[in-house]
CSV table of C-alpha atoms in Angstrom, one decimal:
chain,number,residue,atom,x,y,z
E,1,UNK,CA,100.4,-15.6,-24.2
E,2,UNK,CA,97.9,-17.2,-26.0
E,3,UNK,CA,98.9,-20.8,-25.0
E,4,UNK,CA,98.8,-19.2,-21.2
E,5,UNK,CA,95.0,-18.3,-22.1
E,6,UNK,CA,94.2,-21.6,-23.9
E,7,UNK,CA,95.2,-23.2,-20.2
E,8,UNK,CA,93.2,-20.5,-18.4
E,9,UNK,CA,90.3,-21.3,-20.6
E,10,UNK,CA,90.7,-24.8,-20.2
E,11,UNK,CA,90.8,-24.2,-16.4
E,12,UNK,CA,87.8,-22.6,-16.2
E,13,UNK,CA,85.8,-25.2,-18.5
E,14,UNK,CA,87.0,-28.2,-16.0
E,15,UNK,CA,85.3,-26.0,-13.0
E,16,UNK,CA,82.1,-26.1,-15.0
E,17,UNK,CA,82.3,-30.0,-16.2
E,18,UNK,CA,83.0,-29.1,-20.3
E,19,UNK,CA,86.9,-30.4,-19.7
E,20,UNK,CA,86.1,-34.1,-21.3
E,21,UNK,CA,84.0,-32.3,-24.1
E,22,UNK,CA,87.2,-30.5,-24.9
E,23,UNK,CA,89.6,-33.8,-24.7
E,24,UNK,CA,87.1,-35.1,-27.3
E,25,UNK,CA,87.8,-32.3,-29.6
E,26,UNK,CA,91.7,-32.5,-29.1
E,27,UNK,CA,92.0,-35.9,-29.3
C-alpha cells in the first residue's frame, strides 16, 4: 500500500512541476 502511495505522491508532484526534483533525489 505504501508503494501505491509513493506513486500517488509522485503523481501529484509531476502535476505541480516537483517530478524532476524528485528524479534527482532517486537517482
Amino acid at each position: 500500500q505504501s508503494r501505491i502511495a509513493r506513486l500517488k505522491q509522485i503523481e501529484a508532484m509531476e502535476a505541480d512541476g516537483t517530478f524532476e526534483v524528485t528524479s534527482k533525489e532517486r537517482s
